[in-house]
Short mmCIF file of C-alpha atoms in Angstrom, two decimals:
data_model
loop_
_atom_site.label_atom_id
_atom_site.label_comp_id
_atom_site.label_asym_id
_atom_site.label_seq_id
_atom_site.Cartn_x
_atom_site.Cartn_y
_atom_site.Cartn_z
CA MET A 28 156.07 -147.05 195.73
CA LYS A 29 153.06 -144.96 194.80
CA ARG A 30 149.63 -145.78 196.21
CA THR A 31 146.65 -145.64 193.93
CA ALA A 32 143.81 -143.36 194.93
CA LEU A 33 141.63 -146.41 195.48
CA THR A 34 144.19 -148.04 197.80
CA THR A 35 144.54 -144.84 199.79
CA LEU A 36 140.77 -144.51 200.10
CA LEU A 37 140.39 -148.12 201.22
CA MET A 38 143.13 -147.75 203.83
CA ALA A 39 141.63 -144.52 205.12
CA THR A 40 138.21 -146.09 205.32
CA SER A 41 139.66 -149.09 207.15
CA ILE A 42 141.53 -146.90 209.63
CA LEU A 43 138.48 -144.73 210.29
CA GLY A 44 136.30 -147.77 210.66
CA SER A 45 138.73 -149.37 213.10
CA ALA A 46 138.96 -146.15 215.08
CA GLY A 47 135.20 -145.88 215.24
CA PHE A 48 134.94 -149.52 216.30
CA ALA A 49 137.56 -149.03 219.01
CA ALA A 50 135.79 -145.93 220.30
CA ALA A 51 132.51 -147.80 220.43
CA GLN A 52 134.26 -150.62 222.31
CA ASP A 53 135.88 -148.36 224.86
CA ALA A 54 132.97 -146.72 226.67
CA ALA A 55 134.12 -146.25 230.27
CA LEU A 56 131.63 -145.86 233.11
CA THR A 57 132.33 -144.84 236.71
CA VAL A 58 129.95 -145.66 239.56
CA GLU A 59 129.76 -143.22 242.49
CA SER A 60 128.69 -144.88 245.75
CA TRP A 61 128.87 -144.70 249.55
CA ARG A 62 128.87 -148.51 249.84
CA ASN A 63 132.63 -149.00 250.19
CA ASP A 64 131.93 -152.28 252.00
CA ASP A 65 130.62 -153.61 248.66
CA LEU A 66 133.83 -153.01 246.68
CA ALA A 67 134.72 -156.70 246.42
CA ILE A 68 131.19 -157.64 245.36
CA TRP A 69 131.27 -155.13 242.52
CA GLN A 70 134.79 -156.02 241.40
CA GLU A 71 134.46 -159.78 241.68
CA LYS A 72 130.81 -160.45 240.81
CA LEU A 73 128.72 -157.61 239.40
CA ILE A 74 131.12 -155.88 237.00
CA PRO A 75 132.51 -159.12 235.49
CA ALA A 76 128.95 -160.37 234.84
CA PHE A 77 127.99 -157.14 233.07
CA GLU A 78 131.21 -156.80 231.06
CA LYS A 79 131.00 -160.41 229.89
CA ALA A 80 127.58 -159.73 228.39
CA ASN A 81 128.51 -156.25 227.16
CA PRO A 82 132.02 -156.34 225.70
CA GLY A 83 133.53 -152.92 225.22
CA VAL A 84 131.84 -151.21 228.15
CA LYS A 85 134.25 -150.93 231.08
CA VAL A 86 132.86 -150.18 234.53
CA THR A 87 134.75 -148.86 237.56
CA PHE A 88 133.21 -148.86 241.04
CA ALA A 89 134.59 -145.82 242.88
CA PRO A 90 133.05 -145.51 246.36
CA SER A 91 133.53 -142.73 248.91
CA ALA A 92 133.35 -143.06 252.68
CA PRO A 93 129.67 -143.22 253.72
CA THR A 94 129.84 -140.12 255.92
CA GLU A 95 131.52 -138.12 253.14
CA TYR A 96 129.46 -139.32 250.19
CA ASN A 97 126.74 -136.68 250.03
CA ALA A 98 129.14 -133.73 250.28
CA ALA A 99 131.70 -135.30 247.94
CA LEU A 100 129.09 -136.21 245.35
CA ASN A 101 127.49 -132.77 245.42
CA ALA A 102 130.90 -131.13 244.93
CA LYS A 103 131.73 -133.39 241.98
CA LEU A 104 128.35 -132.86 240.35
CA ASP A 105 128.67 -129.09 240.72
CA ALA A 106 132.19 -129.22 239.24
CA GLY A 107 131.17 -131.51 236.37
CA SER A 108 133.58 -134.25 237.48
CA ALA A 109 131.15 -136.84 238.86
CA GLY A 110 130.94 -140.36 237.48
CA ASP A 111 128.35 -141.53 234.96
CA LEU A 112 126.36 -143.59 237.44
CA ILE A 113 125.20 -142.23 240.79
CA THR A 114 124.24 -144.51 243.67
CA CYS A 115 121.05 -142.99 245.09
CA ARG A 116 120.04 -142.59 248.69
CA PRO A 117 116.27 -142.87 249.17
CA PHE A 118 113.88 -139.93 248.99
CA ASP A 119 114.80 -136.28 249.44
CA ALA A 120 118.59 -136.32 248.97
CA SER A 121 118.26 -137.84 245.49
CA LEU A 122 115.11 -135.87 244.66
CA GLU A 123 117.10 -132.68 245.23
CA LEU A 124 119.74 -133.85 242.72
CA TYR A 125 117.03 -134.52 240.15
CA ASN A 126 115.40 -131.14 240.76
CA LYS A 127 118.80 -129.50 240.17
CA GLY A 128 119.04 -131.26 236.81
CA GLN A 129 121.90 -133.51 237.93
CA LEU A 130 120.09 -136.85 237.65
CA ALA A 131 118.39 -137.93 234.42
CA ASP A 132 114.75 -139.02 234.17
CA LEU A 133 114.71 -142.81 233.74
CA ALA A 134 110.95 -143.35 233.62
CA SER A 135 111.15 -144.76 230.07
CA LEU A 136 114.32 -146.84 230.64
CA PRO A 137 113.90 -150.47 229.49
CA GLY A 138 113.63 -152.57 232.63
CA MET A 139 111.78 -150.03 234.81
CA GLU A 140 108.61 -152.00 234.17
CA ASN A 141 110.12 -154.65 236.49
CA PHE A 142 109.43 -152.46 239.54
CA SER A 143 106.20 -151.59 241.36
CA ASP A 144 105.19 -148.05 242.26
CA VAL A 145 106.09 -148.81 245.89
CA ALA A 146 109.55 -149.99 244.81
CA LYS A 147 110.09 -146.78 242.82
CA SER A 148 108.57 -144.43 245.41
CA ALA A 149 111.92 -143.46 246.95
CA TRP A 150 113.14 -142.12 243.60
CA THR A 151 109.99 -140.67 242.04
CA THR A 152 108.92 -137.03 241.98
CA ASP A 153 106.03 -135.98 244.19
CA ASP A 154 103.72 -135.79 241.16
CA GLY A 155 104.74 -139.30 240.05
CA LYS A 156 105.75 -138.20 236.57
CA ALA A 157 109.52 -138.82 236.72
CA THR A 158 111.61 -141.66 238.17
CA PHE A 159 115.31 -140.88 238.38
CA CYS A 160 116.97 -143.97 239.91
CA VAL A 161 116.68 -147.70 239.28
CA PRO A 162 115.69 -149.39 242.57
CA MET A 163 118.45 -151.75 243.73
CA ALA A 164 117.60 -153.05 247.18
CA SER A 165 115.33 -152.80 250.18
CA VAL A 166 115.36 -153.97 253.77
CA ILE A 167 112.41 -155.86 255.26
CA HIS A 168 111.18 -155.66 258.84
CA GLY A 169 109.97 -158.52 261.00
CA PHE A 170 111.12 -160.62 263.95
CA ILE A 171 114.12 -162.97 264.18
CA TYR A 172 113.87 -165.72 266.80
CA ASN A 173 116.10 -168.25 268.52
CA GLN A 174 114.94 -171.59 267.10
CA GLU A 175 116.46 -173.52 270.00
CA ALA A 176 114.54 -171.42 272.53
CA PHE A 177 111.28 -171.89 270.64
CA ASP A 178 111.82 -175.66 270.37
CA LYS A 179 112.70 -175.97 274.06
CA LEU A 180 109.55 -174.10 275.11
CA GLY A 181 107.27 -175.66 272.49
CA ILE A 182 106.53 -172.35 270.77
CA LYS A 183 105.62 -172.00 267.13
CA PRO A 184 106.21 -168.75 265.21
CA PRO A 185 103.16 -166.60 266.06
CA ALA A 186 100.85 -165.53 263.25
CA THR A 187 98.43 -163.36 265.27
CA GLU A 188 98.92 -160.76 267.99
CA GLU A 189 97.23 -163.06 270.50
CA GLU A 190 99.74 -165.81 269.68
CA PHE A 191 102.59 -163.27 269.80
CA PHE A 192 101.82 -162.10 273.33
CA ALA A 193 101.10 -165.67 274.46
CA ALA A 194 104.59 -166.64 273.26
CA LEU A 195 106.16 -163.68 275.07
CA GLU A 196 104.30 -164.61 278.27
CA LYS A 197 105.44 -168.24 278.03
CA ILE A 198 109.08 -167.19 277.53
CA LYS A 199 108.88 -164.79 280.47
CA ALA A 200 107.28 -167.38 282.76
CA ASP A 201 110.02 -169.92 281.95
CA GLY A 202 112.73 -167.42 282.91
CA THR A 203 115.56 -168.86 280.80
CA TYR A 204 115.50 -166.10 278.19
CA VAL A 205 114.67 -162.41 277.99
CA PRO A 206 111.52 -162.60 275.86
CA MET A 207 112.46 -159.81 273.45
CA ALA A 208 115.75 -157.95 272.87
CA MET A 209 115.09 -154.26 272.27
CA GLY A 210 116.12 -151.17 274.19
CA THR A 211 114.91 -147.59 274.07
CA LYS A 212 118.16 -145.74 274.81
CA ASP A 213 118.97 -145.04 271.15
CA LEU A 214 115.35 -144.10 270.35
CA TRP A 215 115.40 -145.12 266.65
CA GLU A 216 115.06 -148.82 267.48
CA ALA A 217 111.71 -148.21 269.15
CA ALA A 218 110.41 -146.53 266.01
CA THR A 219 112.12 -148.52 263.27
CA MET A 220 111.85 -152.02 264.73
CA GLY A 221 108.79 -151.22 266.81
CA TYR A 222 106.24 -148.73 265.46
CA GLN A 223 107.21 -148.98 261.77
CA ASN A 224 107.40 -152.76 262.04
CA ILE A 225 103.91 -153.46 263.41
CA GLY A 226 102.19 -150.21 262.36
CA PRO A 227 101.41 -151.03 258.69
CA THR A 228 99.10 -153.81 259.92
CA TYR A 229 96.95 -151.09 261.50
CA TRP A 230 97.07 -148.31 258.90
CA LYS A 231 96.91 -150.82 256.02
CA GLY A 232 100.29 -150.08 254.54
CA GLU A 233 100.25 -147.85 251.48
CA GLU A 234 96.57 -147.01 251.93
CA GLY A 235 97.21 -145.28 255.25
CA ARG A 236 100.62 -143.88 254.38
CA LEU A 237 99.35 -142.12 251.27
CA ALA A 238 96.22 -140.92 253.09
CA LEU A 239 98.46 -139.31 255.71
CA ILE A 240 100.41 -137.46 252.99
CA LYS A 241 97.16 -136.30 251.36
CA GLY A 242 95.78 -135.10 254.68
CA ASP A 243 92.89 -137.59 254.57
CA GLN A 244 94.17 -139.22 257.75
CA LYS A 245 95.90 -137.87 260.84
CA LEU A 246 98.33 -139.40 263.29
CA THR A 247 95.63 -139.01 265.95
CA ASP A 248 93.28 -141.37 264.07
CA PRO A 249 92.78 -144.84 265.60
CA ASP A 250 94.80 -146.61 262.87
CA TRP A 251 97.87 -144.58 263.90
CA VAL A 252 97.31 -144.53 267.68
CA GLU A 253 96.52 -148.22 268.16
CA PRO A 254 100.00 -149.44 267.13
CA TYR A 255 101.35 -147.35 270.02
CA ALA A 256 98.92 -149.06 272.39
CA THR A 257 100.25 -152.42 271.22
CA LEU A 258 103.85 -151.19 271.49
CA ALA A 259 103.22 -150.13 275.10
CA LYS A 260 102.36 -153.78 275.85
CA TRP A 261 105.92 -154.80 274.89
CA LYS A 262 107.37 -153.20 278.04
CA PRO A 263 107.07 -156.19 280.44
CA TYR A 264 108.91 -158.43 277.97
CA LEU A 265 112.00 -156.34 277.22
CA GLY A 266 114.00 -157.32 280.28
CA ASP A 267 115.42 -155.36 283.20
CA GLY A 268 117.06 -152.06 282.35
CA PHE A 269 115.88 -151.91 278.74
CA GLU A 270 115.63 -148.10 279.05
CA ALA A 271 119.44 -147.94 279.24
CA GLN A 272 119.99 -150.66 276.62
CA SER A 273 121.68 -149.50 273.39
CA TYR A 274 121.30 -150.96 269.91
CA PRO A 275 124.60 -152.92 270.14
CA ASP A 276 123.47 -154.17 273.57
CA SER A 277 120.29 -155.55 272.01
CA GLN A 278 122.24 -157.24 269.21
CA ASN A 279 124.60 -158.86 271.72
CA LEU A 280 121.76 -159.94 274.00
CA PHE A 281 120.22 -161.88 271.13
CA THR A 282 123.32 -163.29 269.43
CA LEU A 283 124.72 -164.51 272.77
CA GLY A 284 121.58 -166.62 273.15
CA ARG A 285 120.15 -164.71 276.10
CA ALA A 286 117.00 -163.41 274.36
CA ALA A 287 114.42 -165.41 272.41
CA ILE A 288 113.03 -162.80 269.97
CA TYR A 289 114.62 -159.83 268.22
CA PRO A 290 112.48 -157.15 266.48
CA ALA A 291 114.55 -156.82 263.36
CA GLY A 292 115.52 -155.26 260.12
CA SER A 293 116.82 -157.74 257.56
CA TRP A 294 120.20 -155.95 257.49
CA GLU A 295 120.99 -157.91 260.68
CA ILE A 296 121.12 -161.24 258.82
CA SER A 297 124.76 -161.15 257.71
CA VAL A 298 125.96 -160.03 261.15
CA PHE A 299 123.81 -162.50 263.08
CA ASN A 300 124.91 -165.37 260.83
CA THR A 301 128.51 -164.81 261.90
CA GLN A 302 127.81 -164.23 265.59
CA ALA A 303 124.91 -166.46 266.68
CA GLN A 304 125.82 -170.04 267.57
CA PHE A 305 122.25 -171.26 267.28
CA LYS A 306 119.72 -171.81 264.52
CA MET A 307 117.52 -168.80 263.77
CA GLY A 308 114.12 -168.35 262.19
CA ALA A 309 111.95 -165.34 261.37
CA PHE A 310 108.29 -164.38 261.27
CA PRO A 311 106.50 -161.33 259.82
CA PRO A 312 104.59 -158.80 261.95
CA PRO A 313 101.62 -160.71 263.41
CA VAL A 314 98.16 -159.82 262.11
CA ARG A 315 95.54 -158.60 264.53
CA LYS A 316 93.31 -161.61 263.99
CA ALA A 317 93.50 -164.78 261.90
CA GLY A 318 92.61 -164.20 258.26
CA ASP A 319 93.59 -160.52 258.20
CA THR A 320 95.82 -159.24 255.39
CA CYS A 321 99.42 -159.05 256.52
CA TYR A 322 101.61 -156.04 255.76
CA ILE A 323 105.38 -155.66 255.80
CA SER A 324 107.70 -152.69 255.75
CA ASP A 325 109.76 -153.43 252.63
CA HIS A 326 111.73 -150.23 252.78
CA ASN A 327 113.63 -148.83 249.80
CA ASP A 328 117.28 -148.46 250.79
CA ILE A 329 119.46 -148.02 247.70
CA GLY A 330 119.09 -147.18 243.99
CA ILE A 331 121.27 -146.07 241.08
CA GLY A 332 120.78 -143.27 238.57
CA MET A 333 122.52 -141.57 235.66
CA ASN A 334 124.47 -138.35 235.82
CA ALA A 335 122.54 -136.04 233.50
CA LYS A 336 125.90 -134.85 232.11
CA SER A 337 127.37 -138.32 231.51
CA LYS A 338 129.63 -138.43 228.46
CA ASN A 339 128.46 -141.99 227.80
CA PRO A 340 124.69 -141.85 228.22
CA GLU A 341 123.90 -144.83 225.97
CA ALA A 342 126.40 -147.09 227.75
CA ALA A 343 125.12 -145.82 231.11
CA LYS A 344 121.53 -146.63 230.13
CA LYS A 345 122.62 -150.10 228.99
CA PHE A 346 124.18 -150.66 232.42
CA LEU A 347 121.11 -149.35 234.23
CA SER A 348 118.83 -151.66 232.22
CA TRP A 349 121.07 -154.52 233.34
CA VAL A 350 120.73 -153.36 236.97
CA ALA A 351 116.97 -153.61 236.42
CA SER A 352 117.29 -157.23 235.26
CA PRO A 353 116.69 -160.47 237.19
CA GLU A 354 120.37 -161.40 236.64
CA PHE A 355 121.61 -158.39 238.60
CA ALA A 356 118.93 -158.90 241.26
CA THR A 357 120.00 -162.50 241.85
CA ILE A 358 123.72 -161.72 242.09
CA TYR A 359 123.30 -158.64 244.29
CA ALA A 360 120.73 -160.04 246.72
CA ASN A 361 122.68 -163.25 247.33
CA ALA A 362 125.96 -161.39 247.75
CA LEU A 363 124.35 -159.21 250.43
CA PRO A 364 121.83 -161.33 252.38
CA GLY A 365 119.25 -159.05 253.96
CA PHE A 366 119.38 -156.44 251.18
CA PHE A 367 116.63 -157.60 248.87
CA SER A 368 116.01 -156.93 245.22
CA LEU A 369 113.09 -154.57 244.61
CA SER A 370 112.34 -156.27 241.29
CA SER A 371 108.88 -157.76 240.83
CA THR A 372 110.62 -160.96 239.67
CA PRO A 373 111.14 -163.19 242.73
CA VAL A 374 114.78 -163.91 243.57
CA LYS A 375 115.69 -167.24 245.12
CA MET A 376 117.90 -166.61 248.13
CA GLU A 377 120.65 -169.04 249.07
CA ASP A 378 120.62 -167.93 252.73
CA PRO A 379 117.65 -169.61 254.49
CA LEU A 380 116.97 -166.71 256.86
CA ALA A 381 117.05 -164.22 253.98
CA GLN A 382 114.76 -166.50 251.98
CA GLU A 383 112.28 -166.55 254.87
CA PHE A 384 112.18 -162.75 254.97
CA VAL A 385 111.76 -162.33 251.22
CA SER A 386 109.08 -165.04 251.04
CA TRP A 387 106.74 -162.71 252.93
CA ARG A 388 106.39 -160.64 249.77
CA GLU A 389 104.28 -163.45 248.33
CA LYS A 390 101.66 -163.28 251.09
CA CYS A 391 101.93 -159.77 252.57
CA LYS A 392 101.35 -156.31 251.09
CA PRO A 393 104.49 -154.14 251.02
CA THR A 394 104.82 -150.57 252.20
CA ILE A 395 107.62 -148.22 253.27
CA ARG A 396 108.24 -146.35 256.51
CA SER A 397 105.46 -143.81 256.89
CA THR A 398 107.70 -140.86 257.78
CA TYR A 399 110.21 -141.02 254.92
CA GLN A 400 108.41 -139.55 251.92
CA ILE A 401 107.57 -135.82 252.10
CA LEU A 402 106.54 -135.80 255.79
CA SER A 403 110.02 -135.26 257.28
CA ARG A 404 111.10 -132.26 255.20
CA GLY A 405 110.23 -129.65 257.83
CA THR A 406 110.88 -128.87 261.47
CA PRO A 407 110.06 -130.63 263.69
CA ASN A 408 111.22 -133.62 261.65
CA LEU A 409 108.52 -136.30 261.85
CA GLU A 410 110.97 -139.19 261.53
CA ASN A 411 113.09 -138.00 264.46
CA GLU A 412 110.04 -137.11 266.55
CA THR A 413 108.62 -140.60 265.91
CA TRP A 414 111.82 -142.04 267.41
CA VAL A 415 111.28 -140.01 270.57
CA GLU A 416 107.59 -140.76 270.97
CA SER A 417 107.96 -144.48 270.24
CA ALA A 418 110.51 -144.72 273.05
CA ASN A 419 108.33 -142.59 275.33
CA VAL A 420 105.33 -144.87 274.80
CA ILE A 421 107.32 -148.02 275.57
CA ASN A 422 108.94 -146.37 278.60
CA GLY A 423 105.51 -145.30 279.82
CA THR A 424 106.34 -141.59 279.93
CA ASP A 425 103.74 -140.76 277.24
CA THR A 426 100.41 -142.43 276.57
CA PRO A 427 99.64 -143.46 272.98
CA ASP A 428 97.13 -140.59 272.66
CA VAL A 429 99.57 -138.00 273.98
CA ALA A 430 102.35 -139.26 271.68
CA ALA A 431 100.09 -139.16 268.64
CA LYS A 432 98.90 -135.62 269.43
CA LYS A 433 102.49 -134.39 269.81
CA LEU A 434 103.40 -135.87 266.43
CA GLN A 435 100.35 -134.48 264.64
CA ASP A 436 100.77 -131.04 266.21
CA GLY A 437 104.39 -130.97 265.09
CA LEU A 438 103.44 -132.01 261.56
CA ASP A 439 100.61 -129.46 261.41
CA SER A 440 103.03 -126.68 262.35
CA TRP A 441 104.74 -126.84 258.94
CA TYR A 442 103.04 -129.36 256.64
CA LYS A 443 100.04 -128.37 254.55
CA PRO A 444 98.76 -131.24 252.37
CA ALA A 445 98.28 -130.40 248.70
CA LYS A 446 94.60 -130.38 247.87
#
């Protein structure tokens, strides 16, 4: 049977239209990540939520081992075989990818307006003109405490430094608990849960951090030395043998109920929830005196960007805009208690300890660790040197002034602020 020209044309048009529709429906996106522990969360919660709202875009989460991620990702990007979406480590590792043209500029992406400059700082160029990853999560610093110990001793969560040291003294005098679980053997604890935890209260968070980068302040200024003087006062409350106490030792000391207070990062929440057999609470870094502004280290930990050579850039941007949404923030933050959304829209946490941590954003000014942006690119590395000196100050082998001078001298040896 012969087809008329019109029939043939209609069939061809229909076939082409169907093919075009199918192609539009079949955009496939691959997410590169080091977070292999999150595979179930992506497969069971995040991806189904996105695909339900965006039919026709299929997402695959394809993580590498954390220790292999950087090398594997760089090799794939260089070979042109990397996925469309790149999970971003904070600061220089991702900045290097952007500078090589491997991550796209997302400054104008719909949804980026949901994040503050502090939230975006880990994935923004030094001049502030380009942002190349959508912020996903941060970790917050503070103190976790044994609620049973506090109740037994009649202690309320301290709000000021005077109350903080009074609580430590009361716990020590009672003798039932080690007042505070932190060791100096592994060095980084002393800096990350010590100096970077309480320090922003002294250098006024972003004000001091940015002034240090600009060269308007130095690590030998009072605002940077005084936190070390306060840290040195922790020594009598850390228990016998704290100098030989490792990070896992400190965790065990607290979760076994033998210590009353734990200087913490919020990443501990999930682990402590499974190990501690007692009720826990948390309080932010105490202010120096009542009425002072409180500051918290709300440190950027993970973001996600777009491979500049993605074959599906529009679908990738659609996914990234969804990552920037309150829906993603709520799912992700509740699936991983202690890893908090960086969105300006508050997320209600189901875990009470996580909710306590994130509630501090409403009353405290956020900042990030002072050593992470720009100031640890040279040798000696300021971040690593801060570990050493924080431990030295607590151990009593360096005074606060000596520690600060060592750090500033090291920084001066390679870093020249842009004027």
